[in-house]
XYZ file of N, CA and C in Angstrom:
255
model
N 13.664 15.638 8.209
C 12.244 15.389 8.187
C 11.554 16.591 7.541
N 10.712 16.124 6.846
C 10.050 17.265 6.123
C 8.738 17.805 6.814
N 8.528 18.683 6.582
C 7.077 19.664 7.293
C 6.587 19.573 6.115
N 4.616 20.021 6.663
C 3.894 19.967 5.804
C 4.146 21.794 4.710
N 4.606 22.684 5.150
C 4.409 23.971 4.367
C 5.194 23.700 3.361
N 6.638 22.884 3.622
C 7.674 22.881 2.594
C 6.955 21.783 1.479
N 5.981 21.027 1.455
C 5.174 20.062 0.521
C 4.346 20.891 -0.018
N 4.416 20.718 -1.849
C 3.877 21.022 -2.681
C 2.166 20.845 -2.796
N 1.269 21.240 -2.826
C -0.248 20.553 -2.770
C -0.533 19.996 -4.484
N 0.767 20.557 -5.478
C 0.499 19.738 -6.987
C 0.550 18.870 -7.019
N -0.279 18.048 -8.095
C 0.414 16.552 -8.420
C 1.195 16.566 -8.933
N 2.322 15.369 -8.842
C 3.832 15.775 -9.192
C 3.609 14.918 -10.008
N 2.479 13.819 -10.693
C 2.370 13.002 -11.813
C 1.172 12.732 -12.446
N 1.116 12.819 -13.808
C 0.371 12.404 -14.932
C -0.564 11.795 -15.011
N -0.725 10.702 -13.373
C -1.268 9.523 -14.241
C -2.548 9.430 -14.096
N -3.191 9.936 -13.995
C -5.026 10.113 -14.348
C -5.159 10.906 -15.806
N -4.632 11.773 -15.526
C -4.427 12.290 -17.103
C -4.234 10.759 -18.313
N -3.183 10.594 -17.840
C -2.216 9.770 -19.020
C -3.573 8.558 -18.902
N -4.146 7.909 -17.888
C -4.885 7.012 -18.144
C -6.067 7.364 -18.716
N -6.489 8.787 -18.571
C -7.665 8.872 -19.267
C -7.327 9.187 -21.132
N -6.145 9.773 -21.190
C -6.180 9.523 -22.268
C -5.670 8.191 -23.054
N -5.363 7.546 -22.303
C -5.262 6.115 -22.981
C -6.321 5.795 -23.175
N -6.920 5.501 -22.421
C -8.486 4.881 -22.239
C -9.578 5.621 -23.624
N -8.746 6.743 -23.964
C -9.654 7.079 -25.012
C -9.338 6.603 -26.252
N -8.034 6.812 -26.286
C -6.782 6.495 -27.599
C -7.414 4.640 -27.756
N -7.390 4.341 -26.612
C -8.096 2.757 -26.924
C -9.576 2.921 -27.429
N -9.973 3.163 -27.122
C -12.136 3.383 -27.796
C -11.537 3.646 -28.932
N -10.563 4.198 -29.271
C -10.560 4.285 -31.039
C -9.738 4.187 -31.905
N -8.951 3.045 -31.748
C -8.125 2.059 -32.193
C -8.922 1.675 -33.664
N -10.187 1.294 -33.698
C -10.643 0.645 -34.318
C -10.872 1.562 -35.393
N -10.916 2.967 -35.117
C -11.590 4.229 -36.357
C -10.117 4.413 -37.072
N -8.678 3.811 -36.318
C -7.798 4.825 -37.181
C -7.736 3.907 -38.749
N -8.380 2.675 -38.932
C -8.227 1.938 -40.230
C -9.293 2.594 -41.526
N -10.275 3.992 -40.585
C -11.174 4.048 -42.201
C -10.910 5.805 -42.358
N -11.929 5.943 -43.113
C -11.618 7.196 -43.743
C -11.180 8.708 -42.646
N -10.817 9.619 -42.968
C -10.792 10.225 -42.237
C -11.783 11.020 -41.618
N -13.021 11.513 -42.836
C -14.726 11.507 -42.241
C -15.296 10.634 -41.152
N -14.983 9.143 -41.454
C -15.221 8.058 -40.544
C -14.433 8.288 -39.020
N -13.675 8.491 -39.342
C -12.446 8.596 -37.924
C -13.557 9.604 -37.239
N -13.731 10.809 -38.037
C -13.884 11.787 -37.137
C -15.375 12.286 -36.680
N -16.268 11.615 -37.409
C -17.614 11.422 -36.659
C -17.683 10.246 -35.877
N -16.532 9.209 -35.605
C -16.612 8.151 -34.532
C -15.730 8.857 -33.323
N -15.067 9.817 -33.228
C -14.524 10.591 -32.618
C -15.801 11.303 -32.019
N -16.475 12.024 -32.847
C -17.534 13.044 -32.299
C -18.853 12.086 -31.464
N -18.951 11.113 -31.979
C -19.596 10.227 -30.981
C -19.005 9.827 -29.816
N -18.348 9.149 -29.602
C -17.153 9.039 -28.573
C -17.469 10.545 -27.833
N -17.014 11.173 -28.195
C -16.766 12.566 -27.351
C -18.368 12.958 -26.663
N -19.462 13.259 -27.756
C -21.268 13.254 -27.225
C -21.012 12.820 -26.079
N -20.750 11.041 -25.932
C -21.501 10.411 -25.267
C -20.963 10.705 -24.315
N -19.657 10.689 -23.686
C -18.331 11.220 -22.716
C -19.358 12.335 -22.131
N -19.981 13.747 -23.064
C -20.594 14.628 -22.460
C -21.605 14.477 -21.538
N -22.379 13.061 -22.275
C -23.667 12.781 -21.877
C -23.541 12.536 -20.198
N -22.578 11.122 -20.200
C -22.342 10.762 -19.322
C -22.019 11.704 -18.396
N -21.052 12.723 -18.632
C -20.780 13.399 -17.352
C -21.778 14.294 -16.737
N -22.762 14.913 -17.440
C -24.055 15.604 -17.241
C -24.913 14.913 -16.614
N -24.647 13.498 -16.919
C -25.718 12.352 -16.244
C -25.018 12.183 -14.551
N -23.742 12.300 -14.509
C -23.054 12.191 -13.200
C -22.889 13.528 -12.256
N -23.194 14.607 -13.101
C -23.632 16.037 -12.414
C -24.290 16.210 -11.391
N -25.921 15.176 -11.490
C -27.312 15.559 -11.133
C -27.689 14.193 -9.678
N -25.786 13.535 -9.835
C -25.775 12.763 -8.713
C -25.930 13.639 -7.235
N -26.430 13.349 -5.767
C -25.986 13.910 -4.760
C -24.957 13.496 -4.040
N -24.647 12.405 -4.448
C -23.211 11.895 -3.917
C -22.360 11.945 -4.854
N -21.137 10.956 -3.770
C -19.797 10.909 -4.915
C -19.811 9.440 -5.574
N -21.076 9.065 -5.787
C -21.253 7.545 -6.032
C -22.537 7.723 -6.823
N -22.875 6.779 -7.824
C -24.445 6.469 -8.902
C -25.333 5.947 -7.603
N -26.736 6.059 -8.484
C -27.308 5.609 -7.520
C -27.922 4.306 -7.827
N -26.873 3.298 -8.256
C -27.072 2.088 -8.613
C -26.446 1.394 -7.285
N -25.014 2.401 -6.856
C -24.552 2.037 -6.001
C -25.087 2.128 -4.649
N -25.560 2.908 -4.634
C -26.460 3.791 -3.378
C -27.762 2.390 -2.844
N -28.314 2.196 -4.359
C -29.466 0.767 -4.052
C -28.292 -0.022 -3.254
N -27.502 -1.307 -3.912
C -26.994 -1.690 -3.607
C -26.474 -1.452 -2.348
N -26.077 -1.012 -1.702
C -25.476 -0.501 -0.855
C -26.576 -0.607 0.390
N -27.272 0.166 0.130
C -29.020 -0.385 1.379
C -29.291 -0.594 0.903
N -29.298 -1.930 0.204
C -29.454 -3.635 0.253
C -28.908 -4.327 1.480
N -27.219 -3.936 0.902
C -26.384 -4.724 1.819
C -26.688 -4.498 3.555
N -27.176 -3.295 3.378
C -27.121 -2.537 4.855
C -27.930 -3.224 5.151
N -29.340 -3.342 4.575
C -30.564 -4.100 5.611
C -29.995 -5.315 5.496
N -29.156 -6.002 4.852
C -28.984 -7.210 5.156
C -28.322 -7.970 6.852
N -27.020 -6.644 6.600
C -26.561 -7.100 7.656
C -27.086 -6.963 8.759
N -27.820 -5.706 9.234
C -28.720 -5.030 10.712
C -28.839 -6.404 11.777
N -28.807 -7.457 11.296
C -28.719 -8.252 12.512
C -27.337 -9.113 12.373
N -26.023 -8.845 12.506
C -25.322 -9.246 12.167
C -24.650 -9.495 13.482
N -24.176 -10.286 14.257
C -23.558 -9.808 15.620
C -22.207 -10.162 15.529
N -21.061 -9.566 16.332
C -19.673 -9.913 16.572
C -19.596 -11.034 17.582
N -18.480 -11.714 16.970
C -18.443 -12.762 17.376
C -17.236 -12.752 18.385
């Protein structure tokens, strides 16, 4: 049986990495057919907006948008009279 000191706290795999860079390698599938100027200001867009977004997810106070947050108390006042059955 293993103890917790002898467990590593690394990730022992890739795969957020590997999916985020798929996920990018896919957005630009479509640039590798034109010029290489073309490729690489659809690259630099791609990349902006990536910035934008994460600066936009900075200035969150949670670990959630606050699209979700509405939603969410929505649902809450919905249920408040909800009883177990």
């Amino acid at each position: 049986m293993w103890t917790r000191p002898f467990l590593g706290t690394t990730c022992k795999l890739d795969i957020i990495y590997n999916n985020s860079c798929e996920a990018f390698n896919s957005s630009i599938v479509e640039a590798r057919f034109k010029s290489i100027i073309r490729i690489l200001e659809d690259i630099r867009t791609k990349m902006t907006r990536i910035v934008q977004k994460r600066k936009l997810c900075d200035g969150w106070k949670q670990n959630y948008g606050p699209l979700v947050k509405a939603k969410f108390d929505a649902n809450k006042k919905d249920c408040v009279d909800w009883q177990l059955i």
